[in-house]
Coordinates of C-alpha atoms and ligand atoms in Angstrom, one line a residue:
M1 CA 120.3 85.6 79.6
S2 CA 118.9 86.3 82.9
E3 CA 118.9 90.0 82.5
S4 CA 116.6 89.6 79.5
M5 CA 113.8 88.5 81.8
S6 CA 111.8 91.4 83.1
P7 CA 110.0 91.3 86.4
A8 CA 106.8 91.4 84.4
F9 CA 107.8 88.2 82.7
R10 CA 108.7 86.5 86.0
R11 CA 105.4 87.5 87.5
T12 CA 103.6 86.1 84.5
G13 CA 105.4 82.8 85.0
L14 CA 104.4 82.7 88.6
G15 CA 100.8 83.6 87.6
V16 CA 100.6 80.8 85.1
A17 CA 101.8 78.3 87.7
L18 CA 99.2 79.5 90.1
V19 CA 96.4 79.3 87.6
L20 CA 97.4 75.8 86.8
A21 CA 97.4 74.9 90.4
A22 CA 93.9 76.5 90.7
V23 CA 92.2 74.5 88.0
L24 CA 93.8 71.2 89.0
P25 CA 91.7 70.3 92.1
P26 CA 88.3 70.0 90.3
L27 CA 89.9 67.8 87.7
T28 CA 90.8 65.2 90.3
R29 CA 87.1 64.7 91.0
D30 CA 88.2 63.8 94.5
G31 CA 86.1 65.3 97.3
Y32 CA 88.9 65.4 99.8
V33 CA 91.2 67.2 97.4
L34 CA 88.4 69.7 96.6
H35 CA 87.8 70.3 100.3
V36 CA 91.5 70.9 101.0
A37 CA 91.8 73.2 98.0
T38 CA 88.7 75.2 99.1
V39 CA 90.3 75.7 102.6
V40 CA 93.6 76.6 101.0
G41 CA 91.8 79.3 98.9
I42 CA 90.1 80.6 102.1
Y43 CA 93.5 80.7 103.9
V44 CA 94.9 82.6 100.9
L45 CA 92.2 85.3 101.4
I46 CA 93.0 85.6 105.1
A47 CA 96.8 85.6 104.5
M48 CA 96.3 88.3 101.8
G49 CA 94.7 90.6 104.4
L50 CA 97.5 90.0 106.9
N51 CA 100.0 90.6 104.1
V52 CA 98.6 94.1 103.7
L53 CA 98.8 94.7 107.4
F54 CA 102.1 93.1 108.1
G55 CA 103.9 92.9 104.8
Y56 CA 103.1 96.4 103.7
A57 CA 102.2 98.5 106.8
G58 CA 104.6 96.6 109.0
Q59 CA 102.1 96.0 111.8
V60 CA 102.7 92.8 113.6
S61 CA 99.4 91.1 114.4
L62 CA 99.4 87.9 116.4
G63 CA 95.6 88.1 116.8
H64 CA 94.5 87.6 113.2
G65 CA 92.9 84.3 113.9
A66 CA 90.5 86.1 116.3
L67 CA 89.3 88.3 113.5
V68 CA 88.7 85.2 111.4
A69 CA 86.7 83.7 114.3
V70 CA 84.7 86.9 114.6
G71 CA 83.7 86.7 110.9
A72 CA 82.9 83.0 111.2
Y73 CA 80.7 83.4 114.3
T74 CA 79.0 86.4 112.9
A75 CA 78.0 84.4 109.8
A76 CA 77.0 81.4 111.9
V77 CA 74.8 83.4 114.3
L78 CA 73.1 85.3 111.4
T79 CA 72.4 82.1 109.3
V80 CA 71.6 79.6 112.0
D81 CA 70.0 81.7 114.7
H82 CA 68.4 84.3 112.5
G83 CA 67.8 82.4 109.3
W84 CA 69.7 84.7 107.0
S85 CA 71.1 83.2 103.8
F86 CA 74.9 82.9 103.5
W87 CA 75.0 85.7 100.9
A88 CA 73.2 88.1 103.3
A89 CA 75.5 87.2 106.2
V90 CA 78.8 87.6 104.4
G91 CA 78.7 91.4 104.3
P92 CA 77.9 91.8 108.0
A93 CA 80.6 89.2 108.8
M94 CA 83.2 91.3 107.0
A95 CA 81.9 94.5 108.6
V96 CA 81.9 93.2 112.1
S97 CA 85.4 91.9 111.6
A98 CA 86.5 95.2 110.1
A99 CA 85.1 97.0 113.1
V100 CA 86.8 94.8 115.5
G101 CA 90.0 95.1 113.5
G102 CA 89.7 98.9 113.8
L103 CA 89.5 98.5 117.5
M104 CA 92.6 96.4 117.4
A105 CA 94.3 99.2 115.5
L106 CA 93.9 101.6 118.4
P107 CA 96.9 100.3 120.4
A108 CA 98.9 100.2 117.1
L109 CA 98.6 104.0 116.9
R110 CA 100.9 104.3 119.8
L111 CA 102.9 101.1 120.2
S112 CA 106.0 99.7 118.6
S113 CA 105.9 96.4 116.8
W114 CA 106.8 94.2 119.7
H115 CA 104.4 95.7 122.1
L116 CA 101.7 95.6 119.4
A117 CA 102.4 91.9 118.9
L118 CA 101.8 91.2 122.6
I119 CA 98.6 93.3 122.7
T120 CA 97.2 91.6 119.6
L121 CA 98.0 88.2 121.1
A122 CA 96.2 89.1 124.3
F123 CA 93.4 90.4 122.2
A124 CA 93.1 87.0 120.5
M125 CA 93.0 85.3 123.9
V126 CA 90.2 87.5 125.1
V127 CA 88.2 86.8 121.9
G128 CA 89.0 83.1 122.4
S129 CA 87.6 83.1 125.9
L130 CA 84.6 85.2 124.9
L131 CA 83.7 82.5 122.4
T132 CA 83.2 80.1 125.2
E133 CA 81.9 82.5 127.8
L134 CA 79.1 84.2 125.8
R135 CA 77.2 80.9 125.7
D136 CA 73.9 82.3 124.6
L137 CA 75.4 83.9 121.6
T138 CA 78.1 81.5 120.6
G139 CA 76.9 78.1 121.9
G140 CA 79.9 77.8 124.3
F141 CA 82.2 74.9 123.8
A142 CA 79.7 73.1 121.5
G143 CA 79.8 76.1 119.1
I144 CA 77.1 76.5 116.4
I145 CA 76.2 73.7 114.1
G146 CA 74.2 73.7 110.9
V147 CA 75.7 76.7 109.1
P148 CA 74.2 76.4 105.7
L149 CA 76.0 76.4 102.4
P150 CA 75.6 79.3 100.0
E151 CA 72.7 78.7 97.7
A152 CA 72.3 79.3 94.0
G153 CA 68.9 78.9 92.3
G154 CA 67.4 77.6 95.5
R155 CA 69.9 74.8 95.9
P156 CA 73.0 74.7 98.0
L157 CA 76.3 74.8 96.1
T158 CA 78.1 71.5 95.4
E159 CA 81.5 71.0 96.7
E160 CA 82.9 71.9 93.4
Q161 CA 80.8 75.0 93.0
L162 CA 81.9 76.1 96.5
Y163 CA 85.5 75.7 95.3
W164 CA 84.9 77.8 92.3
L165 CA 83.2 80.5 94.4
V166 CA 86.2 80.6 96.7
L167 CA 88.6 80.8 93.8
A168 CA 86.6 83.6 92.2
L169 CA 86.7 85.5 95.5
V170 CA 90.5 85.0 95.7
V171 CA 90.9 86.3 92.1
V172 CA 88.7 89.3 92.8
A173 CA 90.3 90.1 96.1
T174 CA 93.8 89.8 94.7
W175 CA 92.8 92.2 92.0
L176 CA 91.2 94.7 94.3
V177 CA 94.0 94.6 96.8
A178 CA 96.7 94.9 94.1
N179 CA 94.9 97.9 92.7
V180 CA 94.8 99.6 96.2
L181 CA 98.4 98.8 96.8
R182 CA 99.4 100.3 93.5
S183 CA 97.8 103.5 94.5
R184 CA 99.1 106.3 96.7
I185 CA 97.6 104.4 99.7
G186 CA 99.8 101.4 99.0
R187 CA 102.9 103.5 98.6
A188 CA 102.3 105.4 101.8
L189 CA 101.5 102.2 103.7
T190 CA 105.0 100.8 103.1
G191 CA 106.4 103.9 104.8
V192 CA 104.2 103.7 107.9
R193 CA 106.9 101.6 109.6
D194 CA 110.0 102.4 107.6
A195 CA 109.8 106.1 107.3
P196 CA 106.8 107.6 109.1
D197 CA 108.2 111.1 109.0
A198 CA 108.6 110.9 105.3
V199 CA 105.0 109.8 105.0
R200 CA 103.8 112.6 107.1
T201 CA 105.7 115.3 105.2
V202 CA 104.1 114.3 101.9
G203 CA 100.7 114.8 103.5
A204 CA 99.6 111.3 104.6
A205 CA 98.5 110.5 108.1
P206 CA 100.1 107.3 109.4
V207 CA 97.3 107.0 112.0
R208 CA 94.6 106.8 109.2
L209 CA 96.8 104.5 107.1
K210 CA 97.2 102.1 110.0
I211 CA 93.4 102.1 110.7
F212 CA 92.8 101.5 107.0
A213 CA 95.3 98.6 106.9
F214 CA 93.7 97.0 110.0
C215 CA 90.2 97.4 108.7
L216 CA 91.0 96.1 105.3
S217 CA 92.9 93.0 106.5
A218 CA 90.2 92.4 109.1
A219 CA 87.5 92.5 106.5
L220 CA 89.3 89.8 104.5
A221 CA 89.7 87.8 107.7
G222 CA 86.0 88.1 108.2
L223 CA 85.3 87.0 104.7
G224 CA 87.6 84.0 105.3
G225 CA 85.9 83.3 108.6
A226 CA 82.4 83.3 107.0
L227 CA 83.6 81.0 104.2
L228 CA 85.2 78.6 106.7
A229 CA 82.0 78.4 108.7
T230 CA 80.0 77.5 105.6
T231 CA 82.6 75.1 104.3
R232 CA 82.7 73.2 107.6
G233 CA 79.0 73.6 108.4
M234 CA 79.8 74.6 111.9
V235 CA 82.0 76.8 114.1
T236 CA 83.5 75.8 117.5
P237 CA 86.1 77.6 119.7
D238 CA 88.5 74.7 118.8
D239 CA 88.5 75.9 115.2
F240 CA 90.3 79.0 116.3
P241 CA 93.1 78.2 118.7
I242 CA 95.9 80.7 119.3
E243 CA 98.2 78.8 117.0
F244 CA 95.7 79.8 114.2
S245 CA 96.9 83.4 114.5
L246 CA 100.6 82.3 114.5
F247 CA 100.0 80.1 111.5
F248 CA 98.9 83.1 109.4
L249 CA 101.8 85.2 110.4
L250 CA 104.2 82.4 109.5
V251 CA 102.4 81.9 106.2
V252 CA 102.9 85.5 105.3
I253 CA 106.5 85.6 106.4
I254 CA 107.4 82.3 104.6
G255 CA 105.5 83.2 101.4
G256 CA 107.3 86.6 101.3
A257 CA 105.9 89.5 103.3
G258 CA 104.9 92.5 101.2
R259 CA 104.8 90.6 97.9
T260 CA 101.7 89.9 96.0
A261 CA 102.4 86.2 95.5
G262 CA 103.5 85.8 99.2
P263 CA 100.1 84.7 100.6
F264 CA 99.7 82.1 97.8
L265 CA 103.1 80.6 98.1
G266 CA 103.1 80.7 101.9
T267 CA 99.7 79.0 102.2
L268 CA 100.6 76.3 99.6
A269 CA 103.9 75.6 101.4
F270 CA 102.4 75.6 104.8
F271 CA 99.2 73.7 104.1
V272 CA 99.8 71.5 101.1
V273 CA 103.3 70.2 101.9
P274 CA 102.3 68.8 105.4
E275 CA 99.1 67.5 103.9
L276 CA 101.2 65.5 101.5
L277 CA 103.4 64.4 104.4
D278 CA 100.4 63.0 106.1
D279 CA 102.3 60.1 107.7
L280 CA 104.6 62.6 109.4
A281 CA 101.7 64.3 111.1
E282 CA 103.1 64.0 114.6
W283 CA 106.3 65.7 113.4
R284 CA 104.4 68.6 111.8
L285 CA 105.3 71.1 114.5
L286 CA 108.9 70.1 114.4
I287 CA 108.9 70.4 110.6
Y288 CA 107.4 73.8 110.8
A289 CA 109.9 75.0 113.3
V290 CA 112.9 73.7 111.4
A291 CA 111.5 75.0 108.1
L292 CA 110.9 78.4 109.7
L293 CA 114.5 78.6 111.0
V294 CA 116.0 77.5 107.7
L295 CA 113.8 79.9 105.8
I296 CA 114.6 82.9 108.0
V297 CA 118.3 82.3 107.7
Y298 CA 118.5 81.4 104.0
V299 CA 115.3 82.9 102.5
P300 CA 114.8 86.0 104.4
H301 CA 112.3 87.5 101.9
G302 CA 110.2 84.3 101.7
I303 CA 109.5 82.2 98.8
A304 CA 108.4 85.1 96.6
G305 CA 111.6 87.0 97.4
A306 CA 113.7 83.9 96.5
W307 CA 111.9 83.6 93.3
E308 CA 112.5 87.2 92.4
E309 CA 116.2 86.6 93.1
H310 CA 116.8 83.2 91.6
G311 CA 113.8 82.5 89.4
P312 CA 115.2 84.0 86.2
R313 CA 118.4 81.9 86.5
I314 CA 116.4 78.7 87.1
V315 CA 114.1 79.4 84.3
A316 CA 117.0 80.3 82.0
R317 CA 118.7 77.1 82.8
L318 CA 115.6 75.0 82.3
T319 CA 114.9 76.7 78.9
A320 CA 118.5 76.9 77.9
G321 CA 119.8 75.2 74.7
G322 CA 119.5 77.6 71.8
R323 CA 116.5 79.5 72.9
H324 CA 116.3 83.0 71.7
R325 CA 116.2 85.9 74.1
S326 CA 112.7 86.2 75.3
E327 CA 112.5 89.9 74.2
G328 CA 109.0 89.5 72.9
A329 CA 107.7 88.6 76.3
V330 CA 109.2 91.6 77.9
A331 CA 106.7 94.4 78.0
V332 CA 108.5 97.4 79.1
P333 CA 105.9 99.8 80.6
S334 CA 106.0 103.2 79.2
V335 CA 106.9 104.5 82.6
D336 CA 110.5 103.7 82.1
A337 CA 110.8 105.1 78.7
P338 CA 112.8 108.3 78.8
A339 CA 109.9 110.6 79.5
P340 CA 109.4 113.8 77.5
R341 CA 110.5 116.3 80.1
P342 CA 107.0 117.5 81.1
T343 CA 108.0 121.0 82.3
P344 CA 109.2 119.5 85.5
M345 CA 109.4 122.8 87.3
T346 CA 105.8 123.9 87.2
S347 CA 104.9 125.0 90.7
R348 CA 101.4 125.6 91.9
P349 CA 99.4 128.5 90.9
G350 CA 99.7 131.3 93.4
S351 CA 102.9 129.8 94.6
G352 CA 105.7 131.0 96.7
L353 CA 104.7 131.0 100.3
R354 CA 106.1 133.6 102.7
L355 CA 107.6 131.9 105.8
R356 CA 107.8 133.8 109.0
T357 CA 108.8 132.5 112.4
T358 CA 108.6 134.6 115.6
D359 CA 110.4 133.8 118.8
L360 CA 110.6 130.1 118.0
R361 CA 111.8 128.1 121.0
R362 CA 112.6 124.5 121.5
S363 CA 114.7 122.6 124.0
F364 CA 115.7 118.9 124.4
G365 CA 116.2 118.1 128.0
G366 CA 118.7 120.8 129.0
V367 CA 119.8 121.5 125.5
R368 CA 118.4 124.7 124.0
A369 CA 118.1 123.9 120.2
L370 CA 116.1 127.0 119.3
G371 CA 116.3 130.1 121.6
G372 CA 113.8 132.4 120.0
V373 CA 114.4 132.5 116.3
D374 CA 112.8 135.2 114.2
L375 CA 113.1 134.3 110.5
S376 CA 111.5 135.9 107.5
V377 CA 111.7 134.3 104.1
E378 CA 110.3 136.3 101.2
P379 CA 108.1 134.5 98.7
G380 CA 109.9 133.2 95.6
T381 CA 113.4 133.6 97.0
I382 CA 116.1 131.1 98.0
H383 CA 116.9 131.8 101.6
A384 CA 120.0 130.0 103.0
L385 CA 120.2 128.9 106.6
V386 CA 123.8 128.3 107.8
G387 CA 125.5 127.8 111.1
P388 CA 127.8 125.3 112.9
N389 CA 126.7 121.8 113.7
G390 CA 124.2 121.8 116.5
S391 CA 123.1 125.4 116.0
G392 CA 119.5 124.4 115.5
K393 CA 119.0 124.4 111.7
T394 CA 117.4 121.0 111.5
T395 CA 115.3 121.7 114.5
L396 CA 114.0 124.8 112.8
L397 CA 113.0 122.8 109.7
N398 CA 111.3 120.3 112.0
A399 CA 109.4 123.0 113.8
V400 CA 108.2 124.5 110.5
T401 CA 107.1 121.2 109.1
G402 CA 105.4 120.2 112.3
L403 CA 107.6 117.2 113.1
V404 CA 109.0 118.8 116.3
P405 CA 106.4 121.2 117.6
P406 CA 108.0 124.4 119.1
E407 CA 107.5 125.0 122.8
R408 CA 107.0 128.7 122.1
G409 CA 106.7 131.1 119.2
R410 CA 104.8 131.0 116.0
V411 CA 105.2 129.7 112.4
L412 CA 103.3 131.6 109.7
L413 CA 102.8 130.6 106.1
S414 CA 101.7 133.6 104.1
G415 CA 99.8 134.7 107.2
T416 CA 98.3 131.3 108.1
E417 CA 99.4 130.2 111.5
V418 CA 100.6 126.6 111.5
S419 CA 102.5 126.3 114.7
R420 CA 101.9 123.0 116.4
Q421 CA 99.8 121.6 113.6
A422 CA 100.2 118.0 112.4
P423 CA 103.0 117.6 109.7
E424 CA 100.5 116.1 107.2
R425 CA 98.3 119.2 107.5
I426 CA 101.3 121.5 107.0
A427 CA 102.4 119.5 104.0
R428 CA 99.0 119.9 102.5
L429 CA 99.4 123.7 102.5
G430 CA 102.2 123.2 100.0
V431 CA 105.3 122.6 102.1
A432 CA 107.8 119.9 101.1
R433 CA 111.2 119.0 102.4
T434 CA 114.2 116.8 102.3
F435 CA 116.0 115.4 105.3
Q436 CA 119.5 115.6 106.5
T437 CA 119.7 111.8 106.4
P438 CA 117.5 110.8 103.5
L439 CA 114.2 109.3 104.5
L440 CA 113.1 107.1 101.6
L441 CA 110.8 104.1 101.4
P442 CA 113.7 101.6 101.0
R443 CA 111.7 98.8 99.4
L444 CA 110.0 100.9 96.8
S445 CA 111.6 101.8 93.5
A446 CA 113.1 105.2 92.9
L447 CA 110.1 106.0 90.7
E448 CA 107.6 105.0 93.3
N449 CA 109.4 107.2 95.9
V450 CA 109.1 110.2 93.6
L451 CA 105.4 109.3 93.1
L452 CA 104.9 109.4 96.8
G453 CA 105.6 113.1 96.7
A454 CA 102.3 113.7 94.9
Y455 CA 100.3 112.2 97.7
A456 CA 98.6 115.3 98.7
R457 CA 97.8 116.3 95.1
E458 CA 96.0 113.1 94.2
R459 CA 92.3 113.4 94.0
V460 CA 91.1 109.9 93.1
S461 CA 89.5 107.9 95.9
V462 CA 90.7 104.6 97.1
V463 CA 87.5 103.0 95.9
E464 CA 88.0 104.2 92.4
H465 CA 91.5 102.9 92.5
A466 CA 90.4 99.5 93.9
L467 CA 88.0 99.1 91.0
A468 CA 90.5 100.5 88.5
L469 CA 88.0 103.1 87.2
P470 CA 89.2 105.3 84.4
R471 CA 89.7 108.4 86.5
G472 CA 92.2 106.6 88.8
W473 CA 93.9 105.1 85.8
S474 CA 94.4 108.3 84.0
E475 CA 95.5 110.2 87.0
S476 CA 98.1 107.5 87.8
R477 CA 99.4 107.6 84.2
L478 CA 99.8 111.3 84.3
L479 CA 101.6 111.2 87.6
R480 CA 103.9 108.5 86.5
E481 CA 104.9 110.5 83.5
E482 CA 105.5 113.5 85.7
A483 CA 107.5 111.5 88.2
A484 CA 109.6 110.1 85.4
G485 CA 110.2 113.7 84.4
Y486 CA 111.5 114.7 87.9
L487 CA 113.6 111.5 88.1
D488 CA 115.1 112.6 84.8
F489 CA 115.6 116.1 86.2
V490 CA 117.8 114.8 89.0
G491 CA 119.6 112.4 86.6
L492 CA 118.2 109.1 88.1
T493 CA 116.3 107.7 85.1
P494 CA 118.5 104.7 84.9
Y495 CA 117.5 103.8 88.5
A496 CA 113.8 104.2 88.0
R497 CA 113.1 100.6 89.0
T498 CA 115.9 100.2 91.6
P499 CA 114.7 99.9 95.2
A500 CA 115.6 103.3 96.9
G501 CA 117.2 101.5 99.8
I502 CA 120.1 100.2 97.8
L503 CA 120.9 103.5 96.0
P504 CA 124.2 105.2 96.8
H505 CA 123.9 108.0 99.3
G506 CA 124.3 110.8 96.8
N507 CA 121.5 109.4 94.7
Q508 CA 119.3 109.1 97.7
R509 CA 119.7 112.8 98.3
L510 CA 118.8 113.7 94.7
L511 CA 115.9 111.3 94.9
E512 CA 114.5 113.1 97.9
I513 CA 114.7 116.3 96.0
A514 CA 112.7 114.8 93.2
R515 CA 110.1 113.6 95.6
A516 CA 109.8 117.0 97.2
L517 CA 109.5 118.7 93.8
M518 CA 106.8 116.1 92.9
A519 CA 104.6 117.7 95.5
R520 CA 104.8 121.0 93.5
P521 CA 105.6 122.7 96.7
R522 CA 105.1 126.4 97.4
L523 CA 107.7 126.2 100.1
L524 CA 110.6 123.8 99.8
L525 CA 112.9 123.1 102.7
M526 CA 116.2 121.4 102.1
D527 CA 118.4 120.0 104.8
E528 CA 122.0 120.0 103.6
P529 CA 121.3 118.7 100.1
A530 CA 125.0 119.0 99.1
A531 CA 126.4 116.9 102.0
G532 CA 128.2 113.8 100.7
L533 CA 127.5 114.6 97.0
S534 CA 130.2 113.8 94.4
P535 CA 131.5 116.7 92.3
A536 CA 129.2 115.7 89.4
E537 CA 126.2 115.5 91.7
L538 CA 127.1 118.8 93.2
A539 CA 127.1 120.4 89.8
M540 CA 123.7 118.8 89.2
L541 CA 122.4 120.3 92.4
D542 CA 123.8 123.7 91.6
G543 CA 122.0 123.6 88.2
L544 CA 118.9 122.3 89.9
L545 CA 118.8 125.1 92.4
R546 CA 119.2 127.7 89.6
E547 CA 116.2 126.2 87.8
I548 CA 114.2 126.2 91.0
R549 CA 115.2 129.8 91.5
A550 CA 113.7 130.7 88.1
Q551 CA 110.4 129.4 89.5
D552 CA 108.0 131.2 91.8
M553 CA 108.8 128.8 94.7
T554 CA 110.1 129.7 98.1
V555 CA 113.2 127.8 99.2
L556 CA 114.8 127.5 102.7
L557 CA 118.1 125.9 102.1
V558 CA 120.2 124.6 105.1
E559 CA 123.7 124.2 103.7
H560 CA 127.3 124.0 104.8
H561 CA 128.7 124.3 101.3
I562 CA 129.4 128.0 101.3
E563 CA 130.2 128.4 97.6
L564 CA 126.9 126.9 96.8
V565 CA 125.1 129.2 99.2
A566 CA 127.0 132.3 97.8
A567 CA 126.1 131.2 94.3
V568 CA 122.3 130.6 94.6
A569 CA 121.0 132.3 97.8
D570 CA 119.2 135.6 97.8
Q571 CA 119.4 136.0 101.5
V572 CA 121.4 134.2 104.2
T573 CA 120.5 133.7 107.9
V574 CA 123.2 132.5 110.2
L575 CA 122.2 130.6 113.3
D576 CA 124.5 130.0 116.2
A577 CA 123.5 128.0 119.3
G578 CA 119.8 128.4 118.5
V579 CA 119.8 132.2 117.9
T580 CA 120.1 134.3 114.8
L581 CA 123.5 136.0 114.4
V582 CA 122.9 137.7 111.1
S583 CA 120.3 137.9 108.3
A584 CA 121.5 139.6 105.2
E585 CA 122.5 139.2 101.6
P586 CA 125.2 136.5 101.0
S587 CA 128.0 139.0 100.4
I588 CA 127.4 140.7 103.7
A589 CA 126.3 137.8 105.9
L590 CA 129.0 135.4 104.9
H591 CA 131.7 137.9 105.7
D592 CA 130.3 139.1 109.0
A593 CA 132.9 139.0 111.7
R594 CA 130.5 137.2 114.1
V595 CA 129.9 134.6 111.5
L596 CA 133.5 133.9 110.9
H597 CA 134.0 133.7 114.6
A598 CA 131.1 131.2 115.1
Y599 CA 132.4 129.1 112.2
L600 CA 136.1 129.2 112.9
G601 CA 135.9 129.7 116.6
S602 CA 138.7 132.3 116.5
Ligands
ADP701 P1 121.9 121.4 113.3 O1 120.9 120.9 112.3 O2 122.1 122.9 113.2 O3 123.2 120.7 113.3 P2 120.1 120.4 115.3 O4 118.8 121.2 115.1 O5 120.1 119.1 114.7 O6 121.3 121.3 114.8 O7 120.4 120.3 116.8 C1 120.4 121.4 117.7 C2 120.7 120.9 119.1 O8 119.5 120.2 119.5 C3 121.8 119.9 119.2 O9 122.5 120.1 120.4 C4 121.2 118.6 119.2 O10 121.9 117.7 119.9 C5 119.9 118.9 119.9 N1 118.8 118.0 119.4 C6 118.2 118.1 118.1 N2 117.2 117.2 118.0 C7 117.2 116.5 119.2 C8 116.4 115.4 119.7 N3 115.4 114.8 119.0 N4 116.7 115.0 120.9 C9 117.6 115.5 121.7 N5 118.4 116.5 121.3 C10 118.2 117.0 120.1
MG702 MG1 121.1 119.4 111.0

């Protein structure tokens, strides 16, 4: 029964529940309930922003409350001191918060999660003390009172209208954010923490993605701040204590980080439940602490994650008793239909880059990984790179793709010098690769991982995606069809929706190849694609390389599997201890006495 319920159906169930929860408060005609519901809506907006930052991009921020404060104070200063209307002040409040959020991103460009957490916490403390110190601007401890309500038709909104306004903003923001996260930006964001090298080698710059995530989440925090200011009619430093920042991080974690419903569920759980337990107010902190411990142990992916896992069974049990299978409700998106194989192997026009390295050198401490490698790979050929473990093969690929800049020497792509350029720039010239240990975005589906490969080819802007304009829509549809084609090409169609992180090793390798091909590369670098493959997968790889060979694409293949190399390679270069032993046709290179010596050590 449970398998008949698709994720789409589960999401719909959750959506319906949330809509019901949203229309309930005005029906109570109770001012207190309306006020609480309005604040909950505002908190959802703020948590939604933090979810982008923490849940998707993996950046821990313990300073988010400060960004809310910045938005609230900006709106208060503009309305109270300068007589602006709320509507006029909202944009600047978001902009100022976004700018401050961008500043907060700077340490994130260099620091690990835990250091970043401390820095953002310190940042929140600085902002907190500025709120009381900059008395002329902020009114010191007394804050700013008399923040006006938004007006419509010359009259301030009623409590109920304010609630509907917040609700409308929540709906619009959810839609915009979901659209952005469904685009290439969203895919790449999830790799910023989990697999930054993979993100870079598809042509995305983690630095820019981080700044984007900070600014977007800060803008939402600013919006939330402005709304809080107008809802309360005042701002004081006490409204934004340090716990405020912790609160939002907990909301995101408890709701389910990186899940659309997370901010909703987390805010409801965190805000409404204690509100209902009003008599237990003194125990609130203890209840939070215990709840957090229990949740982290038993519900590691938050409420949204638990629902994904157990929801179908619960619903099935509740609706059991002779119900038919809910097939009608299951809308299977065309994505997963076995795609017509859309000529998966079309490479770019003018393809097949020539790769040349000259005197490439790189050491790690005392270890010489590359001792002056000259390599020449002709366009449109498969060039194998073999050699014992530790001979520098992976380092060579890293040097070519920019991940490990060489200390000396040059890398030329059809005459263009790329030595020491950023990996994302090199990727954009048409270079794709796979890794010796597959680097996938573990939380994304196999299909999404393939889609990531097209990052550098996508032309539609983030704004067009956010607004779901037709251009973004049609580009996405074409790319999805193409990605489904590549997935089929490597035999992984049945796993289109499976998170890449739980695929068996061999499948992960093949998935990486599909992702690399999705870039329509002009130079494809593969690092031991056959390692750990089953015989069936090996046969698949063999066929795949033969098809690739029929294309005008240059391939540099690092491989231990000598039969495979002999079967598909046009040329073989043998590395040993960071230097070239031989470079020749397979029949010659693989039988060279020095090669046998290096391999067999005899
Ligand atoms: P291969 O891929 O041929 O097995 P590698 O290029 O991975 O060889 O490694 C070549 C040498 O460089 C090895 O001695 C390895 O230990 C060393 N090495 C590679 N990468 C690093 C690194 N990031 N830090 C330290 N040493 C490294
Ligand atoms: Mg290696």
